[in-house]
Every structure is written in structure tokens, then in C-alpha cells.
mmCIF file of C-alpha atoms in Angstrom:
data_model
loop_
_atom_site.group_PDB
_atom_site.id
_atom_site.type_symbol
_atom_site.label_atom_id
_atom_site.label_comp_id
_atom_site.label_asym_id
_atom_site.label_seq_id
_atom_site.Cartn_x
_atom_site.Cartn_y
_atom_site.Cartn_z
ATOM 1 C CA UNK A 5 -1.239 127.411 28.997
ATOM 2 C CA UNK A 6 1.660 129.221 30.639
ATOM 3 C CA UNK A 7 -0.233 129.539 33.941
ATOM 4 C CA UNK A 8 -0.969 125.817 33.958
ATOM 5 C CA UNK A 9 2.749 125.126 33.455
ATOM 6 C CA UNK A 10 3.724 127.362 36.458
ATOM 7 C CA UNK A 11 1.141 125.662 38.709
ATOM 8 C CA UNK A 12 2.409 122.259 37.669
ATOM 9 C CA UNK A 13 6.080 123.313 38.452
ATOM 10 C CA UNK A 14 5.203 124.907 41.835
ATOM 11 C CA UNK A 15 3.577 121.785 43.240
ATOM 12 C CA UNK A 16 6.778 119.652 43.457
ATOM 13 C CA UNK A 17 8.779 122.544 45.015
ATOM 14 C CA UNK A 18 6.162 122.971 47.744
ATOM 15 C CA UNK A 19 6.377 119.298 48.555
ATOM 16 C CA UNK A 20 10.187 119.496 48.813
ATOM 17 C CA UNK A 21 10.048 122.475 51.197
ATOM 18 C CA UNK A 22 7.482 120.711 53.352
ATOM 19 C CA UNK A 23 9.681 117.614 53.609
ATOM 20 C CA UNK A 24 12.742 119.750 54.555
ATOM 21 C CA UNK A 25 10.803 121.435 57.349
ATOM 22 C CA UNK A 26 9.696 118.043 58.636
ATOM 23 C CA UNK A 27 13.330 116.825 58.762
ATOM 24 C CA UNK A 28 14.466 119.900 60.694
ATOM 25 C CA UNK A 29 11.615 119.481 63.155
ATOM 26 C CA UNK A 30 12.423 115.789 63.617
ATOM 27 C CA UNK A 31 16.129 116.615 64.294
ATOM 28 C CA UNK A 32 15.168 119.233 66.914
ATOM 29 C CA UNK A 33 12.844 116.795 68.643
ATOM 30 C CA UNK A 34 15.581 114.114 68.666
ATOM 31 C CA UNK A 35 18.124 116.599 70.069
ATOM 32 C CA UNK A 36 15.757 117.641 72.864
ATOM 33 C CA UNK A 37 15.088 114.012 73.723
ATOM 34 C CA UNK A 38 18.900 113.284 73.979
ATOM 35 C CA UNK A 39 19.423 116.303 76.240
ATOM 36 C CA UNK A 40 16.471 115.317 78.404
ATOM 37 C CA UNK A 41 17.673 111.715 78.624
ATOM 38 C CA UNK A 42 21.201 112.837 79.605
ATOM 39 C CA UNK A 43 19.763 114.991 82.376
ATOM 40 C CA UNK A 44 17.695 112.099 83.696
ATOM 41 C CA UNK A 45 20.740 109.777 83.717
ATOM 42 C CA UNK A 46 22.862 112.353 85.572
ATOM 43 C CA UNK A 47 20.115 112.896 88.140
ATOM 44 C CA UNK A 48 19.838 109.139 88.756
ATOM 45 C CA UNK A 49 23.622 108.785 89.230
ATOM 46 C CA UNK A 50 23.742 111.664 91.696
ATOM 47 C CA UNK A 51 20.753 110.210 93.532
ATOM 48 C CA UNK A 52 22.598 106.928 94.166
ATOM 49 C CA UNK A 53 25.976 108.562 94.985
ATOM 50 C CA UNK A 54 24.699 111.470 97.015
ATOM 51 C CA UNK A 55 25.757 109.968 100.380
ATOM 52 C CA UNK A 56 29.278 108.895 99.271
ATOM 53 C CA UNK A 57 32.315 111.196 99.934
ATOM 54 C CA UNK A 58 33.768 112.822 96.891
ATOM 55 C CA UNK A 59 37.373 111.884 96.014
ATOM 56 C CA UNK A 60 39.736 114.811 96.296
ATOM 57 C CA UNK A 61 41.296 115.939 93.092
ATOM 58 C CA UNK A 62 45.127 115.884 93.187
ATOM 59 C CA UNK A 63 46.657 119.312 93.526
ATOM 60 C CA UNK A 64 48.340 120.452 90.361
ATOM 61 C CA UNK A 65 51.967 121.345 90.992
ATOM 62 C CA UNK A 66 53.708 123.870 88.858
ATOM 63 C CA UNK A 67 57.089 122.581 87.642
ATOM 64 C CA UNK A 68 59.892 123.909 89.852
ATOM 65 C CA UNK A 69 57.658 124.353 92.916
ATOM 66 C CA UNK A 70 57.081 121.872 95.746
ATOM 67 C CA UNK A 71 54.411 123.267 98.016
ATOM 68 C CA UNK A 72 55.778 126.660 98.958
ATOM 69 C CA UNK A 73 59.421 125.699 98.356
ATOM 70 C CA UNK A 74 60.669 127.495 95.276
ATOM 71 C CA UNK A 75 63.228 125.744 93.147
ATOM 72 C CA UNK A 76 66.403 127.838 93.501
ATOM 73 C CA UNK A 77 68.067 129.470 90.590
ATOM 74 C CA UNK A 78 71.778 128.698 90.098
ATOM 75 C CA UNK A 79 73.775 130.336 92.861
ATOM 76 C CA UNK A 80 70.689 131.196 94.946
ATOM 77 C CA UNK A 81 69.255 129.683 98.097
ATOM 78 C CA UNK A 82 65.738 128.179 98.067
ATOM 79 C CA UNK A 83 62.909 130.336 99.394
ATOM 80 C CA UNK A 84 60.984 128.464 102.091
ATOM 81 C CA UNK A 85 57.708 129.406 103.761
ATOM 82 C CA UNK A 86 58.249 127.623 107.068
ATOM 83 C CA UNK A 87 54.666 128.218 108.166
ATOM 84 C CA UNK A 88 53.418 125.753 105.555
ATOM 85 C CA UNK A 89 56.118 123.174 104.946
ATOM 86 C CA UNK A 90 59.220 121.910 106.714
ATOM 87 C CA UNK A 91 61.984 120.097 104.884
ATOM 88 C CA UNK A 92 61.830 117.126 107.260
ATOM 89 C CA UNK A 93 58.215 116.531 106.215
ATOM 90 C CA UNK A 94 58.998 116.345 102.522
ATOM 91 C CA UNK A 95 59.536 112.856 101.137
ATOM 92 C CA UNK A 96 58.043 109.417 101.687
ATOM 93 C CA UNK A 97 59.593 108.883 105.122
ATOM 94 C CA UNK A 98 60.167 111.516 107.786
ATOM 95 C CA UNK A 99 63.734 111.352 109.071
ATOM 96 C CA UNK A 100 64.410 111.437 112.785
ATOM 97 C CA UNK A 101 67.552 112.101 114.782
ATOM 98 C CA UNK A 102 67.655 108.472 115.851
ATOM 99 C CA UNK A 103 67.703 107.346 112.219
ATOM 100 C CA UNK A 104 70.843 109.303 111.335
ATOM 101 C CA UNK A 105 74.129 107.479 111.759
ATOM 102 C CA UNK A 106 77.333 109.477 111.347
ATOM 103 C CA UNK A 107 80.407 107.575 110.298
ATOM 104 C CA UNK A 108 83.501 108.191 112.403
ATOM 105 C CA UNK A 109 86.769 107.859 110.535
ATOM 106 C CA UNK A 110 89.469 105.768 112.133
ATOM 107 C CA UNK A 111 93.022 106.954 112.728
ATOM 108 C CA UNK A 112 94.361 105.339 109.551
ATOM 109 C CA UNK A 113 92.014 107.420 107.401
ATOM 110 C CA UNK A 114 92.550 110.606 109.396
ATOM 111 C CA UNK A 115 96.349 110.403 109.278
ATOM 112 C CA UNK A 116 98.022 112.818 106.873
ATOM 113 C CA UNK A 117 99.108 111.044 103.674
ATOM 114 C CA UNK A 118 102.592 111.203 102.206
ATOM 115 C CA UNK A 119 103.052 114.366 100.159
ATOM 116 C CA UNK A 120 106.667 114.275 99.032
ATOM 117 C CA UNK A 121 109.957 114.876 100.822
ATOM 118 C CA UNK A 122 110.609 118.439 101.990
ATOM 119 C CA UNK A 123 114.053 119.980 102.453
ATOM 120 C CA UNK A 124 114.741 119.785 106.196
ATOM 121 C CA UNK A 125 117.273 122.625 106.103
ATOM 122 C CA UNK A 126 114.635 125.028 104.767
ATOM 123 C CA UNK A 127 111.518 123.686 106.498
ATOM 124 C CA UNK A 128 112.638 122.832 110.035
ATOM 125 C CA UNK A 129 113.993 126.284 111.089
ATOM 126 C CA UNK A 130 110.339 127.407 111.353
ATOM 127 C CA UNK A 131 109.295 124.337 113.381
ATOM 128 C CA UNK A 132 109.031 123.730 117.143
ATOM 129 C CA UNK A 133 108.811 120.199 118.544
ATOM 130 C CA UNK A 134 106.999 120.152 121.895
ATOM 131 C CA UNK A 135 106.854 117.044 124.060
ATOM 132 C CA UNK A 136 108.425 114.919 126.754
ATOM 133 C CA UNK A 137 111.656 112.922 126.955
ATOM 134 C CA UNK A 138 110.863 111.037 123.727
ATOM 135 C CA UNK A 139 110.901 114.396 121.936
ATOM 136 C CA UNK A 140 114.036 115.433 123.835
ATOM 137 C CA UNK A 141 116.020 112.874 121.860
ATOM 138 C CA UNK A 142 115.595 114.911 118.673
ATOM 139 C CA UNK A 143 118.127 117.315 120.171
ATOM 140 C CA UNK A 144 120.509 114.545 121.273
ATOM 141 C CA UNK A 145 120.885 112.126 118.371
ATOM 142 C CA UNK A 146 121.983 112.794 114.828
ATOM 143 C CA UNK A 147 118.885 113.584 112.773
ATOM 144 C CA UNK A 148 117.681 116.318 110.409
ATOM 145 C CA UNK A 149 116.188 118.153 113.417
ATOM 146 C CA UNK A 150 119.425 118.395 115.382
ATOM 147 C CA UNK A 151 120.639 121.998 115.469
ATOM 148 C CA UNK A 152 117.995 123.105 112.927
ATOM 149 C CA UNK A 153 114.570 122.879 114.568
ATOM 150 C CA UNK A 154 113.657 124.169 118.028
ATOM 151 C CA UNK A 155 113.244 121.107 120.257
ATOM 152 C CA UNK A 156 111.300 121.658 123.486
ATOM 153 C CA UNK A 157 111.446 118.211 125.041
ATOM 154 C CA UNK A 158 110.970 118.200 128.810
ATOM 155 C CA UNK A 159 111.541 115.116 130.932
ATOM 156 C CA UNK A 160 108.377 113.936 132.625
ATOM 157 C CA UNK A 161 106.234 116.572 130.903
ATOM 158 C CA UNK A 162 102.471 116.172 130.469
ATOM 159 C CA UNK A 163 99.941 118.452 128.692
ATOM 160 C CA UNK A 164 98.857 120.085 131.953
ATOM 161 C CA UNK A 165 102.431 121.333 132.468
ATOM 162 C CA UNK A 166 102.149 123.318 129.246
ATOM 163 C CA UNK A 167 98.677 124.676 130.021
ATOM 164 C CA UNK A 168 99.628 125.669 133.572
ATOM 165 C CA UNK A 169 102.839 127.350 132.373
ATOM 166 C CA UNK A 170 105.087 125.195 134.516
ATOM 167 C CA UNK A 171 108.758 126.150 134.507
ATOM 168 C CA UNK A 172 110.745 123.135 133.260
ATOM 169 C CA UNK A 173 114.347 122.236 132.530
ATOM 170 C CA UNK A 174 115.533 121.458 129.046
ATOM 171 C CA UNK A 175 118.434 119.026 128.893
ATOM 172 C CA UNK A 176 121.094 118.094 126.415
ATOM 173 C CA UNK A 177 122.451 114.819 127.657
ATOM 174 C CA UNK A 178 122.690 115.436 131.425
ATOM 175 C CA UNK A 179 123.308 119.159 131.157
ATOM 176 C CA UNK A 180 120.533 121.683 131.738
ATOM 177 C CA UNK A 181 120.639 124.075 128.808
ATOM 178 C CA UNK A 182 117.511 126.089 129.633
ATOM 179 C CA UNK A 183 114.926 126.622 132.367
ATOM 180 C CA UNK A 184 111.809 127.945 130.728
ATOM 181 C CA UNK A 185 108.053 128.048 130.220
ATOM 182 C CA UNK A 186 107.199 126.266 126.967
ATOM 183 C CA UNK A 187 104.565 128.787 125.853
ATOM 184 C CA UNK A 188 107.099 131.604 126.279
ATOM 185 C CA UNK A 189 109.463 129.787 123.909
ATOM 186 C CA UNK A 190 106.671 129.484 121.349
ATOM 187 C CA UNK A 191 105.848 133.175 121.692
ATOM 188 C CA UNK A 192 109.484 134.062 121.075
ATOM 189 C CA UNK A 193 110.080 131.695 118.134
ATOM 190 C CA UNK A 194 106.738 132.306 116.399
ATOM 191 C CA UNK A 195 106.968 129.041 114.418
ATOM 192 C CA UNK A 196 104.932 128.227 111.341
ATOM 193 C CA UNK A 197 104.368 124.690 112.617
ATOM 194 C CA UNK A 198 104.244 123.040 116.043
ATOM 195 C CA UNK A 199 104.618 119.252 116.473
ATOM 196 C CA UNK A 200 103.128 117.778 119.649
ATOM 197 C CA UNK A 201 103.849 114.399 121.266
ATOM 198 C CA UNK A 202 102.754 113.574 124.802
ATOM 199 C CA UNK A 203 101.438 110.474 126.493
ATOM 200 C CA UNK A 204 104.047 108.194 128.040
ATOM 201 C CA UNK A 205 104.363 110.121 131.315
ATOM 202 C CA UNK A 206 100.649 110.831 131.589
ATOM 203 C CA UNK A 207 99.638 107.182 131.212
ATOM 204 C CA UNK A 208 102.556 105.189 132.636
ATOM 205 C CA UNK A 209 101.511 105.233 136.297
ATOM 206 C CA UNK A 210 97.750 104.651 135.992
ATOM 207 C CA UNK A 211 95.365 102.828 133.669
ATOM 208 C CA UNK A 212 92.007 104.172 134.868
ATOM 209 C CA UNK A 213 89.580 106.219 132.782
ATOM 210 C CA UNK A 214 89.880 109.367 134.899
ATOM 211 C CA UNK A 215 93.576 109.660 134.051
ATOM 212 C CA UNK A 216 92.849 109.389 130.337
ATOM 213 C CA UNK A 217 90.025 111.942 130.536
ATOM 214 C CA UNK A 218 92.358 114.397 132.251
ATOM 215 C CA UNK A 219 95.048 113.716 129.666
ATOM 216 C CA UNK A 220 92.738 114.477 126.717
ATOM 217 C CA UNK A 221 91.124 117.419 128.474
ATOM 218 C CA UNK A 222 94.470 119.116 129.016
ATOM 219 C CA UNK A 223 95.628 118.127 125.532
ATOM 220 C CA UNK A 224 92.738 120.096 124.042
ATOM 221 C CA UNK A 225 93.407 123.057 126.323
ATOM 222 C CA UNK A 226 97.042 122.980 125.201
ATOM 223 C CA UNK A 227 95.962 123.190 121.561
ATOM 224 C CA UNK A 228 93.681 126.139 122.320
ATOM 225 C CA UNK A 229 96.474 127.908 124.244
ATOM 226 C CA UNK A 230 98.859 127.502 121.299
ATOM 227 C CA UNK A 231 96.288 128.851 118.841
ATOM 228 C CA UNK A 232 95.537 131.795 121.083
ATOM 229 C CA UNK A 233 99.254 132.513 121.315
ATOM 230 C CA UNK A 234 100.248 132.022 117.659
ATOM 231 C CA UNK A 235 96.997 132.590 115.783
ATOM 232 C CA UNK A 236 95.022 130.363 113.458
ATOM 233 C CA UNK A 237 97.756 130.472 110.812
ATOM 234 C CA UNK A 238 100.040 128.099 112.725
ATOM 235 C CA UNK A 239 99.946 124.447 111.633
ATOM 236 C CA UNK A 240 99.565 122.106 114.604
ATOM 237 C CA UNK A 241 100.564 118.473 114.125
ATOM 238 C CA UNK A 242 99.369 115.933 116.690
ATOM 239 C CA UNK A 243 101.731 112.979 116.547
ATOM 240 C CA UNK A 244 100.650 109.538 117.653
ATOM 241 C CA UNK A 245 102.323 107.962 120.644
ATOM 242 C CA UNK A 246 105.217 105.716 119.656
ATOM 243 C CA UNK A 247 104.970 101.956 120.261
ATOM 244 C CA UNK A 248 106.922 99.973 122.832
ATOM 245 C CA UNK A 249 108.770 96.695 122.285
ATOM 246 C CA UNK A 250 107.042 93.404 122.955
ATOM 247 C CA UNK A 251 107.032 92.521 126.646
ATOM 248 C CA UNK A 252 107.812 96.058 127.805
ATOM 249 C CA UNK A 253 108.178 96.115 131.587
ATOM 250 C CA UNK A 254 105.525 98.782 132.306
ATOM 251 C CA UNK A 255 102.236 97.024 131.626
ATOM 252 C CA UNK A 256 100.334 100.355 131.676
ATOM 253 C CA UNK A 257 102.172 101.233 128.465
ATOM 254 C CA UNK A 258 101.172 98.283 126.336
ATOM 255 C CA UNK A 259 100.627 98.625 122.611
ATOM 256 C CA UNK A 260 96.908 97.836 122.724
ATOM 257 C CA UNK A 261 96.367 100.779 125.034
ATOM 258 C CA UNK A 262 98.682 102.997 122.999
ATOM 259 C CA UNK A 263 96.737 102.201 119.813
ATOM 260 C CA UNK A 264 93.478 103.038 121.551
ATOM 261 C CA UNK A 265 94.919 106.339 122.773
ATOM 262 C CA UNK A 266 96.148 107.077 119.248
ATOM 263 C CA UNK A 267 92.641 106.558 117.864
ATOM 264 C CA UNK A 268 91.374 109.204 120.263
ATOM 265 C CA UNK A 269 94.258 111.529 119.401
ATOM 266 C CA UNK A 270 93.235 111.285 115.747
ATOM 267 C CA UNK A 271 89.676 112.296 116.672
ATOM 268 C CA UNK A 272 91.064 115.146 118.780
ATOM 269 C CA UNK A 273 92.986 116.378 115.748
ATOM 270 C CA UNK A 274 89.918 116.461 113.505
ATOM 271 C CA UNK A 275 87.846 118.190 116.181
ATOM 272 C CA UNK A 276 90.406 120.953 116.636
ATOM 273 C CA UNK A 277 91.565 121.573 113.078
ATOM 274 C CA UNK A 278 94.956 119.892 113.546
ATOM 275 C CA UNK A 279 96.884 117.409 111.424
ATOM 276 C CA UNK A 280 97.316 113.869 112.721
ATOM 277 C CA UNK A 281 100.534 111.954 112.067
ATOM 278 C CA UNK A 282 100.739 108.178 112.452
ATOM 279 C CA UNK A 283 104.314 107.981 113.743
ATOM 280 C CA UNK A 284 103.474 104.615 115.315
ATOM 281 C CA UNK A 285 103.338 102.926 111.893
ATOM 282 C CA UNK A 286 106.760 104.320 110.923
ATOM 283 C CA UNK A 287 108.411 102.662 113.929
ATOM 284 C CA UNK A 288 106.608 99.325 114.276
ATOM 285 C CA UNK A 289 107.882 95.929 113.168
ATOM 286 C CA UNK A 290 105.929 93.092 111.579
ATOM 287 C CA UNK A 291 104.346 92.221 114.957
ATOM 288 C CA UNK A 292 102.969 95.720 115.507
ATOM 289 C CA UNK A 293 105.413 96.515 118.325
ATOM 290 C CA UNK A 294 108.340 98.941 118.366
ATOM 291 C CA UNK A 295 111.086 97.706 116.070
ATOM 292 C CA UNK A 296 113.831 96.567 118.473
ATOM 293 C CA UNK A 297 116.406 98.068 116.102
ATOM 294 C CA UNK A 298 115.001 101.504 116.964
ATOM 295 C CA UNK A 299 115.410 101.311 120.755
ATOM 296 C CA UNK A 300 117.824 100.140 123.443
ATOM 297 C CA UNK A 301 115.437 99.930 126.413
ATOM 298 C CA UNK A 302 112.020 99.419 124.835
ATOM 299 C CA UNK A 303 110.489 102.930 124.948
ATOM 300 C CA UNK A 304 112.961 105.678 124.065
ATOM 301 C CA UNK A 305 114.457 105.710 120.603
ATOM 302 C CA UNK A 306 118.051 105.449 119.476
ATOM 303 C CA UNK A 307 119.731 107.183 116.523
ATOM 304 C CA UNK A 308 118.166 104.793 113.983
ATOM 305 C CA UNK A 309 114.741 105.350 115.521
ATOM 306 C CA UNK A 310 115.006 109.136 115.310
ATOM 307 C CA UNK A 311 116.187 108.895 111.702
ATOM 308 C CA UNK A 312 113.117 106.783 110.827
ATOM 309 C CA UNK A 313 110.844 109.178 112.732
ATOM 310 C CA UNK A 314 112.193 112.281 110.992
ATOM 311 C CA UNK A 315 112.094 110.626 107.575
ATOM 312 C CA UNK A 316 108.388 109.969 108.135
ATOM 313 C CA UNK A 317 107.716 113.550 109.303
ATOM 314 C CA UNK A 318 109.503 115.154 106.369
ATOM 315 C CA UNK A 319 107.422 113.061 103.947
ATOM 316 C CA UNK A 320 104.129 113.857 105.669
ATOM 317 C CA UNK A 321 103.948 117.650 105.737
ATOM 318 C CA UNK A 322 100.570 119.144 104.852
ATOM 319 C CA UNK A 323 100.848 120.139 101.205
ATOM 320 C CA UNK A 324 101.473 123.738 100.327
ATOM 321 C CA UNK A 325 102.787 124.953 96.990
ATOM 322 C CA UNK A 326 105.412 127.055 98.800
ATOM 323 C CA UNK A 327 107.001 124.068 100.571
ATOM 324 C CA UNK A 328 110.684 123.449 99.737
ATOM 325 C CA UNK A 329 110.422 119.961 98.240
ATOM 326 C CA UNK A 330 113.633 118.048 97.574
ATOM 327 C CA UNK A 331 114.679 117.765 93.928
ATOM 328 C CA UNK A 332 113.229 114.622 92.394
ATOM 329 C CA UNK A 333 110.492 114.408 95.022
ATOM 330 C CA UNK A 334 106.790 114.584 94.347
ATOM 331 C CA UNK A 335 105.650 118.199 93.755
ATOM 332 C CA UNK A 336 109.222 119.497 93.339
ATOM 333 C CA UNK A 337 109.391 122.634 91.228
ATOM 334 C CA UNK A 338 112.604 124.370 90.239
ATOM 335 C CA UNK A 339 112.689 127.897 91.596
#
């Protein structure tokens, strides 16, 4: 009886095991069929695309690296492998020399701005004014420069006279007070600042380009000679030419030409590390010509003109914390 019971119980279990094996076999067959089908599909796709070029995969770029150009750390220069990349090839459009336009500043923007009024009695003893007969008047008429600054104004002088070390007479009124070489005076005085103004004599007789080229060529040589003599520490101020009155007799010295020359003087200043001073604007009237109240004959200044000129200069000194500013002026500090 017990054996019959065991045989009856074993029969259902055998059927269950047989069914489980059948399911596993069916799953394996299905899996093999899927793998085989996938292989066939891939083979067909490759068969039809075999002759077409493969698209290039984009190169992965590590953050901080562009090609072989390493992103610099703070305070370090970038490392560049010039055999692979050049900076001009990086970016959507390659830049060329013809595509670069450099802006040239005009004289108004180059001119030194007002920086506060300095004390003439403390500042001007270390200053030399170098120029022609227009500059000579600083030592003739009452102005802050009279008897304080060194005024080297030589009648008829041009920049080439300074460069070529020409011996010239210095006048006070009609009396010759010195016969000297201007560069020797500078070497003796060793000023902290030199103020230059030339132009009227160089341009009055001719209006052709060759005269102007010679004028600017010697002007630059004069600047270099002064720097060689006094060192790079000296401050060199290039002053604009002064205007003339409307209808001035010498047509070569008309205000349109003077303004054009002044524009080039401003460029000369920036090219040679000098300061440019727009004295013209301090002396012009509402028409853009020399204020007739500042002159008796249309070119040279009178006492009022020199006062206006010096007031402009003393308010347009390149800023330095050691400058002796007048009490109440911008940047004044009690000592």
C-alpha cells in the first residue's frame, strides 16, 4: 500500500520536471534565434553601406585644453606646441593683417588733461622752456615763468638748430644776455621737465611737404638728443603751435595748417613717450583763431597772452603725488 502511494506521488513530480526542462530548452532556442537574426540584420546593413565613407567621430576635448594649447593657470603663460596649432588658426575666421584696423587717437584725446594747479614758485625752478621767439616772451613779460624758470627762446630757431648744436643769441628785449648752445644749457641746468615749442619759423617761408617732413624729422631727433643728454627720467612736454589771428598776413601760417601740424605733433608725442599740451585751445577765441586780446601783431603774444598760456601749463602738469599743488586745488595735500 505504501509503495503504491509513493509511485502515485512520483508521477506528478516527474511531469513537472519534464515541463521545466522543456521551457528552458525553448528559451535557449529563442535566444539563439534572436542572436542569429541580429547577426543577419547587421550583415545586411553592412552589405548595403560597405561602399559609403564612414563619418568621422568628433574628437573628444578635455576641458581646459584646445588642441595642444594648455589652459594657463593664474599668473602663468599658456604652453603652445607651435608645430601643431597656431593661434591665428583658432576660431571660426582666420584673421589677416589687412583685416586689422588700428584706431589713431586725435590730438584732443592725446592732450594731457587738467590735473590741478601747481605752485609755480616750487615747480618752475626745475623747468626749461626751449623754443623760438614765441617762447622768448616768457622771459620778457610778467608771468609766473619770469625770473623763475629757465627760458631758452631763440629768435628764428628751428629744431635743426638744436640738433646741430648751433650757437645762438638769447635776448631780453633788444639786449643779448647770452650766446650759447641750447643743449649745453640743458646739460648744465639738469631740469626735471623740458617744454618744447617750435614751428613758426620752420613753416613760415614754405608750405610744401618736404619742409614739413624735415621739420618733424629734426623734431624727433631733438627729442632723442634731449633724452640722451638728460636720461629717461626727464619729462618732455611737446606744446602745440599757437594760433594766429584771423587774416594774418603770412598765408603759410594759417590756422588750418597749424591745426594739421598740431595733430602730427600729438602723434609725435605718443610715439616718443612725451606729453602733448594743447596750448592752441587756451589761446583761441570763439572763431578758432588767436584771441586778439592776446596779441598786438597777430602771432606773438602780449602780457595777457602769456598769462593765459602759463595758467594753462600750470594746470596741465602730468600728475605726480610729489607735485606742489596750490592749496584748494585738486590733489592738494597739506605737508
